[in-house]
mmCIF file of C-alpha atoms and ligand atoms in Angstrom:
data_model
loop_
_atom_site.group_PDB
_atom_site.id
_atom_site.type_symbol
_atom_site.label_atom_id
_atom_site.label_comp_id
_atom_site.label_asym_id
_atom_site.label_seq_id
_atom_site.Cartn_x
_atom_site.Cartn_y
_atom_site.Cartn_z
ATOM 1 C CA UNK A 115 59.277 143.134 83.337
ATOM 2 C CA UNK A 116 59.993 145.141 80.447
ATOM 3 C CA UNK A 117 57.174 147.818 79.254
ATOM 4 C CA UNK A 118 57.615 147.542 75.625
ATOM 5 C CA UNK A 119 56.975 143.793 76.093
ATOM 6 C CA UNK A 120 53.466 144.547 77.656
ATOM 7 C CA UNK A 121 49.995 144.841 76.513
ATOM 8 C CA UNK A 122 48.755 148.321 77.772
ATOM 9 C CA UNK A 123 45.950 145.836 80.032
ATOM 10 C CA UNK A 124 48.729 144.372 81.098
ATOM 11 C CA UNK A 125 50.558 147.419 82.159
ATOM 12 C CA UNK A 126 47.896 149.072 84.156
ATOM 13 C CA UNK A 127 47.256 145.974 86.121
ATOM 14 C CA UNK A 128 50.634 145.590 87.282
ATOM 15 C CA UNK A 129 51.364 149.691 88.141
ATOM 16 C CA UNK A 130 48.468 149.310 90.358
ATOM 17 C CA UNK A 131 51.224 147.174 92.261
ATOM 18 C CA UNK A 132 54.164 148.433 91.223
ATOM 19 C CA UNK A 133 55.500 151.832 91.817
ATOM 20 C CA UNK A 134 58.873 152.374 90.711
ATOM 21 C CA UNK A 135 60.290 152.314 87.129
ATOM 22 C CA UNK A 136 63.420 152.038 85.860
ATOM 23 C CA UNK A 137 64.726 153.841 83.060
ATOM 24 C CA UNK A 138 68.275 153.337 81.390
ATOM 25 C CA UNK A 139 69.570 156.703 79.440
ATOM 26 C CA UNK A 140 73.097 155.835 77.262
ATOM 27 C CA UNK A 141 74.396 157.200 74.161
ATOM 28 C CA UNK A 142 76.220 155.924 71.361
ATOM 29 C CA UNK A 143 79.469 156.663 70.684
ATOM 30 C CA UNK A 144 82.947 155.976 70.011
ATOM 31 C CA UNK A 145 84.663 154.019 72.826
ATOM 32 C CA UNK A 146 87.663 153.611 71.916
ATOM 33 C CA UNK A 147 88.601 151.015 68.550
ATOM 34 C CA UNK A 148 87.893 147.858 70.873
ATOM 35 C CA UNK A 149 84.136 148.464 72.565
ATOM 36 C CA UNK A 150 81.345 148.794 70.678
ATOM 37 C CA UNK A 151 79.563 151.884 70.070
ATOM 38 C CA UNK A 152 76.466 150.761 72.338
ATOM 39 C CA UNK A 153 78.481 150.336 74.937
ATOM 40 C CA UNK A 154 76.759 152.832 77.105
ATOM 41 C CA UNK A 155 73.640 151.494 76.756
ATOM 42 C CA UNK A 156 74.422 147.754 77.111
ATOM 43 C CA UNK A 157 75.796 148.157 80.275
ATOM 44 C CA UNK A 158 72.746 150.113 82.198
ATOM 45 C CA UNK A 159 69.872 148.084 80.436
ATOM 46 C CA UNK A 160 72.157 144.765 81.740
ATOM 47 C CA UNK A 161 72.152 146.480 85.293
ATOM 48 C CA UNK A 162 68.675 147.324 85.456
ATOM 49 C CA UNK A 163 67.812 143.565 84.207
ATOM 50 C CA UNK A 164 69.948 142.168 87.274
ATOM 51 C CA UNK A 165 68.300 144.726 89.651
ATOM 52 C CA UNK A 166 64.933 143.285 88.240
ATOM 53 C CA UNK A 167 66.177 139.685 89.101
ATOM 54 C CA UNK A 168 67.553 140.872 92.312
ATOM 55 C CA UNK A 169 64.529 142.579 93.670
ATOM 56 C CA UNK A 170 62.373 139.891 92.709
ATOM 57 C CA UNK A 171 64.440 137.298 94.771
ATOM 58 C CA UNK A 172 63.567 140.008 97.459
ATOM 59 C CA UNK A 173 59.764 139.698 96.864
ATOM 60 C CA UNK A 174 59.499 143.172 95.360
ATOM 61 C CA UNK A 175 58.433 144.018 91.377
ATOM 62 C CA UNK A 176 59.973 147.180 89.492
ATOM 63 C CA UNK A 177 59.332 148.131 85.687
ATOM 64 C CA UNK A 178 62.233 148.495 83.120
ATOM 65 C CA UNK A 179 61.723 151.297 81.032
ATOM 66 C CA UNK A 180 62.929 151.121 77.174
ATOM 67 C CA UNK A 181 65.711 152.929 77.016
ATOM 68 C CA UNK A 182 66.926 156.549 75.562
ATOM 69 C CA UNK A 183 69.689 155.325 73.325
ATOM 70 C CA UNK A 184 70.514 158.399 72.186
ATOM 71 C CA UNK A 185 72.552 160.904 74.734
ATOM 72 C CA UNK A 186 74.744 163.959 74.768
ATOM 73 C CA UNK A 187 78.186 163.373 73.718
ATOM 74 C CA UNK A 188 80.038 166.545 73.132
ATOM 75 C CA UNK A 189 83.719 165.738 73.718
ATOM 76 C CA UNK A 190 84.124 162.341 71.902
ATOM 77 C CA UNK A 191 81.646 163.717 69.075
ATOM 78 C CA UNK A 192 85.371 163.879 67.203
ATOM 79 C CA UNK A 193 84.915 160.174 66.431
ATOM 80 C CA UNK A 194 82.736 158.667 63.549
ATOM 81 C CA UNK A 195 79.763 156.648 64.876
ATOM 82 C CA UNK A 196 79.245 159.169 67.779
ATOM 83 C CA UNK A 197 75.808 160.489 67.635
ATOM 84 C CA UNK A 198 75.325 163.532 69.638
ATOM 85 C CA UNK A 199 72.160 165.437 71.222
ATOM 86 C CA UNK A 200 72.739 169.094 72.051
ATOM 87 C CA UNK A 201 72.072 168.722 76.166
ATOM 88 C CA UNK A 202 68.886 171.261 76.019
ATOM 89 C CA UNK A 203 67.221 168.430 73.342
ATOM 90 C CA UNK A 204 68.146 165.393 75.880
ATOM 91 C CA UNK A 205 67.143 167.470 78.883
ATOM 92 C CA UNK A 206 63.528 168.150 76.731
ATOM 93 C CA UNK A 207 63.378 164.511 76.083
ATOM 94 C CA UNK A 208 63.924 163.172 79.278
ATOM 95 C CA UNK A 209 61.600 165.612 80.794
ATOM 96 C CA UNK A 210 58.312 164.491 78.485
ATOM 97 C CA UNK A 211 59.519 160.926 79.510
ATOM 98 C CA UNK A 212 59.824 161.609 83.228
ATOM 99 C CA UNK A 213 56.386 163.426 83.361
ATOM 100 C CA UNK A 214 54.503 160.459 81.573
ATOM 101 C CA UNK A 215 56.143 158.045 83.751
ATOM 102 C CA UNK A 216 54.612 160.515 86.819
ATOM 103 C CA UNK A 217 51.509 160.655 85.439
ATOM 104 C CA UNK A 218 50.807 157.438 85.174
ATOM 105 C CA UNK A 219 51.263 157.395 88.632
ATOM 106 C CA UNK A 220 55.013 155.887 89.593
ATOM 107 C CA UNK A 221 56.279 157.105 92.664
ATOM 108 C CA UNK A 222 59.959 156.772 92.196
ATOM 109 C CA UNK A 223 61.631 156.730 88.451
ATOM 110 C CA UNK A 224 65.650 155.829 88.550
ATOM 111 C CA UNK A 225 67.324 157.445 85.825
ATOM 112 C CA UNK A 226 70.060 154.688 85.444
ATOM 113 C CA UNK A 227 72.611 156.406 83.743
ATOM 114 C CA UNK A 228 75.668 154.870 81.513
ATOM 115 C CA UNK A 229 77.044 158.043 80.116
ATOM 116 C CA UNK A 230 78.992 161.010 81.439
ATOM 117 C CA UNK A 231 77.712 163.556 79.147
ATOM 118 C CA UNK A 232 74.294 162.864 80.047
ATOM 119 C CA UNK A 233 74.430 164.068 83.731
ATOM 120 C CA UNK A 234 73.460 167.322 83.693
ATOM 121 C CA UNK A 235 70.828 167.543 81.068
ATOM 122 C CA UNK A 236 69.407 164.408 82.711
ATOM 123 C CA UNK A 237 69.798 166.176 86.725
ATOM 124 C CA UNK A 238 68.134 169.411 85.301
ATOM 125 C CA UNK A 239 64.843 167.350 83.573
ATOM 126 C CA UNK A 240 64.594 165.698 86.855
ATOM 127 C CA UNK A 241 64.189 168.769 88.859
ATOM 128 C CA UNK A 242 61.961 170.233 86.867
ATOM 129 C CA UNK A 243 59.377 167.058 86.795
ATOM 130 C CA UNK A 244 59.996 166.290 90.716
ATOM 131 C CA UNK A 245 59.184 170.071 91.036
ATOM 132 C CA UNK A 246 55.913 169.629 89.453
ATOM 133 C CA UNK A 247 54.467 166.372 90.641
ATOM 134 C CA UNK A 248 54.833 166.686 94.463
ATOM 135 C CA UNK A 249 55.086 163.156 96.151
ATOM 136 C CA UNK A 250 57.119 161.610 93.132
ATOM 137 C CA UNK A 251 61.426 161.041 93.385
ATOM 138 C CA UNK A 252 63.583 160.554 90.928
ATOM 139 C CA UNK A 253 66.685 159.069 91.518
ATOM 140 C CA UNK A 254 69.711 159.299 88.840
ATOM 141 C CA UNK A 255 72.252 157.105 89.322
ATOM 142 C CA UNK A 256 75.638 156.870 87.548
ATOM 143 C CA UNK A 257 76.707 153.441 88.293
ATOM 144 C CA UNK A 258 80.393 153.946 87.204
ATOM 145 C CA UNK A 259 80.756 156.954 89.865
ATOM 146 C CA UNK A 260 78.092 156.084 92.634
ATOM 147 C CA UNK A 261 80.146 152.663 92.914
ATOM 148 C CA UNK A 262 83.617 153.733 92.540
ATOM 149 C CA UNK A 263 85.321 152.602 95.419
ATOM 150 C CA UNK A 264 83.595 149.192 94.418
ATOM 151 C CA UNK A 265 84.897 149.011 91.144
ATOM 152 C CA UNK A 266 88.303 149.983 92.541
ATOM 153 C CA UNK A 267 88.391 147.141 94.787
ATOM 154 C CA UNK A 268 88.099 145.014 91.655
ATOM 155 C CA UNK A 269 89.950 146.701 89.056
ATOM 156 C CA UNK A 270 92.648 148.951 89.213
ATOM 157 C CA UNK A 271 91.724 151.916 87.398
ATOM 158 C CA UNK A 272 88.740 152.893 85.817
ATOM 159 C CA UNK A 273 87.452 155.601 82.881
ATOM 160 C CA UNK A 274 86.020 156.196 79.779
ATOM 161 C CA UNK A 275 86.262 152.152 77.388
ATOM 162 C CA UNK A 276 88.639 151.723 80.328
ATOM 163 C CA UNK A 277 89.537 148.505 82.585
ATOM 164 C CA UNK A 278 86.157 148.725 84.426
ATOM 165 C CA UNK A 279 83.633 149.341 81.285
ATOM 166 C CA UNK A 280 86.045 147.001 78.727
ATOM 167 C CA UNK A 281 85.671 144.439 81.468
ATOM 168 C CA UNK A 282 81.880 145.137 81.810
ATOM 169 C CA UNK A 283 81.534 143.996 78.216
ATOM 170 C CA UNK A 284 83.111 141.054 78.560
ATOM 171 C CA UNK A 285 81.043 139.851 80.746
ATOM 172 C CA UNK A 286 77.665 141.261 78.719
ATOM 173 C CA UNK A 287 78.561 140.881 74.975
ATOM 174 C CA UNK A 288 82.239 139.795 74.588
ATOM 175 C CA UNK A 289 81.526 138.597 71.139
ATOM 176 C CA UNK A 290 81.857 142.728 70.673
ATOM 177 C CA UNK A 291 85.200 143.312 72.320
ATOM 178 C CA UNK A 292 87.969 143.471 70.239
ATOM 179 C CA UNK A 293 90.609 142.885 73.320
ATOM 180 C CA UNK A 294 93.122 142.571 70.434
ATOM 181 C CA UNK A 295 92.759 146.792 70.008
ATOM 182 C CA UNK A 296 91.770 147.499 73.847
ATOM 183 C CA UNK A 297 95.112 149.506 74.606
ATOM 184 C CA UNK A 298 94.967 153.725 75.964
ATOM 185 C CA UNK A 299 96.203 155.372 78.892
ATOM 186 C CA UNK A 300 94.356 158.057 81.688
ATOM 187 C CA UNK A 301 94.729 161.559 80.319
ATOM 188 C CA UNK A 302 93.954 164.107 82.345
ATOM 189 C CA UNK A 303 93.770 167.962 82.547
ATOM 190 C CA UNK A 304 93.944 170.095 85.267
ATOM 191 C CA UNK A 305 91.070 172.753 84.576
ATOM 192 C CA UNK A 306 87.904 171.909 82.328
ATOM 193 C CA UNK A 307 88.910 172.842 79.074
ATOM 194 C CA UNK A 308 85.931 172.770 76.478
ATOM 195 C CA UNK A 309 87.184 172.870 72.220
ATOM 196 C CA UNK A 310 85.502 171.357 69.852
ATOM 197 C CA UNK A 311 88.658 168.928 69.330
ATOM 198 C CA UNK A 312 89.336 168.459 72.717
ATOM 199 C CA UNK A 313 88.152 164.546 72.464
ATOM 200 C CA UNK A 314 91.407 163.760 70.392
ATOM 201 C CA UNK A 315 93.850 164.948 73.354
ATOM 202 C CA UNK A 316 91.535 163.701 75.977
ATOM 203 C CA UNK A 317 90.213 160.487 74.847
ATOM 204 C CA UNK A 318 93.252 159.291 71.796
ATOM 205 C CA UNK A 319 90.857 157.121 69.534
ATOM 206 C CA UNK A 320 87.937 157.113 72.210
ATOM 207 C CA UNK A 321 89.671 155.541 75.550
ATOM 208 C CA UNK A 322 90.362 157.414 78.798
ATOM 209 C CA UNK A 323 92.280 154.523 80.902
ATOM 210 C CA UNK A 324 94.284 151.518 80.205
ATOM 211 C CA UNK A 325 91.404 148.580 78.725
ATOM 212 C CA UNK A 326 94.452 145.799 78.533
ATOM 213 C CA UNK A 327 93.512 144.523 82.312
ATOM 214 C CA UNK A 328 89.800 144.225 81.325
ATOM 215 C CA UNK A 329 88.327 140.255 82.193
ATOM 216 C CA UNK A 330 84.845 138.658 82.058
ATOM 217 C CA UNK A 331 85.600 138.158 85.637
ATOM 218 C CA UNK A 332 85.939 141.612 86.841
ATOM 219 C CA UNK A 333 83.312 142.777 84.851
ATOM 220 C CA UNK A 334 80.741 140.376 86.428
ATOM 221 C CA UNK A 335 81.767 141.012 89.801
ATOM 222 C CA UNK A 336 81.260 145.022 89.443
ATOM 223 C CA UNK A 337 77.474 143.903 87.550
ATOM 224 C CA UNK A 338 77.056 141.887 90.278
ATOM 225 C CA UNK A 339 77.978 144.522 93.323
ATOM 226 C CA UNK A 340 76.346 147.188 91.385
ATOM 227 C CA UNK A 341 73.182 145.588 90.605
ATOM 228 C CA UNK A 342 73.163 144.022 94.316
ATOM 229 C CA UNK A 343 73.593 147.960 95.891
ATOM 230 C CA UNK A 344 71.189 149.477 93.753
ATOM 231 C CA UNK A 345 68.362 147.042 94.650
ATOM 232 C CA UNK A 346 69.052 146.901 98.347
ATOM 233 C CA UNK A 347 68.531 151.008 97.872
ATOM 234 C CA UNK A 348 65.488 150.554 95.962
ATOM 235 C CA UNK A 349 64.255 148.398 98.509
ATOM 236 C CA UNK A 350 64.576 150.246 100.922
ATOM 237 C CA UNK A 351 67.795 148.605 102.922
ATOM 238 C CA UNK A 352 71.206 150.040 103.724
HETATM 239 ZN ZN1 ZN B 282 80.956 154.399 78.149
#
């Protein structure tokens, strides 16, 4: 069920039933000249969806949460059509979102995550609401890290409009991958370096990883894993 589709009646009849919400947090920006800008939104609002479908095959509800398009993006902010929130704004954000959600009485909110960027502002507004409303979790989850060795059993690298997020595309929207551009390599540095250009030598025209290998196929298989691990968590099972 997804809350903006609700009447409000509606919604407080089924949270008296219902007691975990799920709320996707993205951003948009640049990834690479072949995925669309989106990207990191698509992916976690088409994982909580399947999670949805999942855990009602398993005879339990959860809420999906609109969500925060809008994330922080400091490194690839280099790029046109990268729209960045300083980290202390997201963190703010997150945090009135997160308290609402508690107050209206949910008992566990997952913070699916698509973006990088976003995981510390996003880690610090969940301490800060689980520290006031004793009794509530939060989970975040960052699919593309939580499930590595998954989505290294099905492709064979992964990163930033790389194999594993070009291929998750294909399966969600491919009528927005350009697979005719999807070329890049994995750049890496040894020690955190932080310049305001830094996104060119990291991430050359927005891709971290080689997106040639990307397929439909792979890409459901690591929605389908994903979404399959994160509902047996939510409900409860190994
Ligand atoms: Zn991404």
């Amino acid at each position: 069920m997804r809350i903006e589709e609700l009447t409000w009646p509606e919604f407080e009849e089924l949270k008296r039933r219902v007691d975990t919400v799920v709320l996707p947090v993205g951003s948009i920006e640049a990834h690479g000249r072949h995925l669309p800008l989106g990207t990191d939104v698509f992916a976690p609002l088409e994982i909580a969806r399947r999670v949805e479908e999942r855990l009602r095959g398993m005879g339990m509800e959860v809420l999906i949460a609109p969500p925060v398009w809008y994330g922080h993006t400091f490194v690839l902010d280099v790029y046109p059509g990268t729209i960045n929130v300083g980290s202390d704004t997201l963190k703010a954000y997150v945090r009135e979102i997160l308290r609402e959600f508690a107050a209206e009485g949910f008992k566990r909110i997952v913070l699916l995550n698509g973006h990088g960027g976003n995981h510390s502002p996003l880690l610090l507004a969940a301490e800060e609401v689980a520290g006031e409303f004793p009794g509530v979790e939060i989970w975040l989850i960052n699919w593309w890290v939580d499930f590595r060795e998954d989505i290294l059993s099905i492709c064979s690298s992964q990163g930033h409009a790389g194999q594993d997020e070009t291929s998750v595309m294909l399966a969600i929207r491919p009528e927005l991958v350009r697979m005719e551009e999807a070329k890049g390599e994995r750049r890496t540095s040894r020690v955190r370096v932080i310049r305001k250009d830094i996104g060119r030598e990291l991430f050359p025209d927005g891709v971290n990883d080689d997106p040639s290998l990307a397929t439909a196929e792979k890409g459901e298989a690591i929605l389908s894993v994903v979404s399959e691990k994160i509902a047996r968590l939510i409900a409860g099972e190994k």
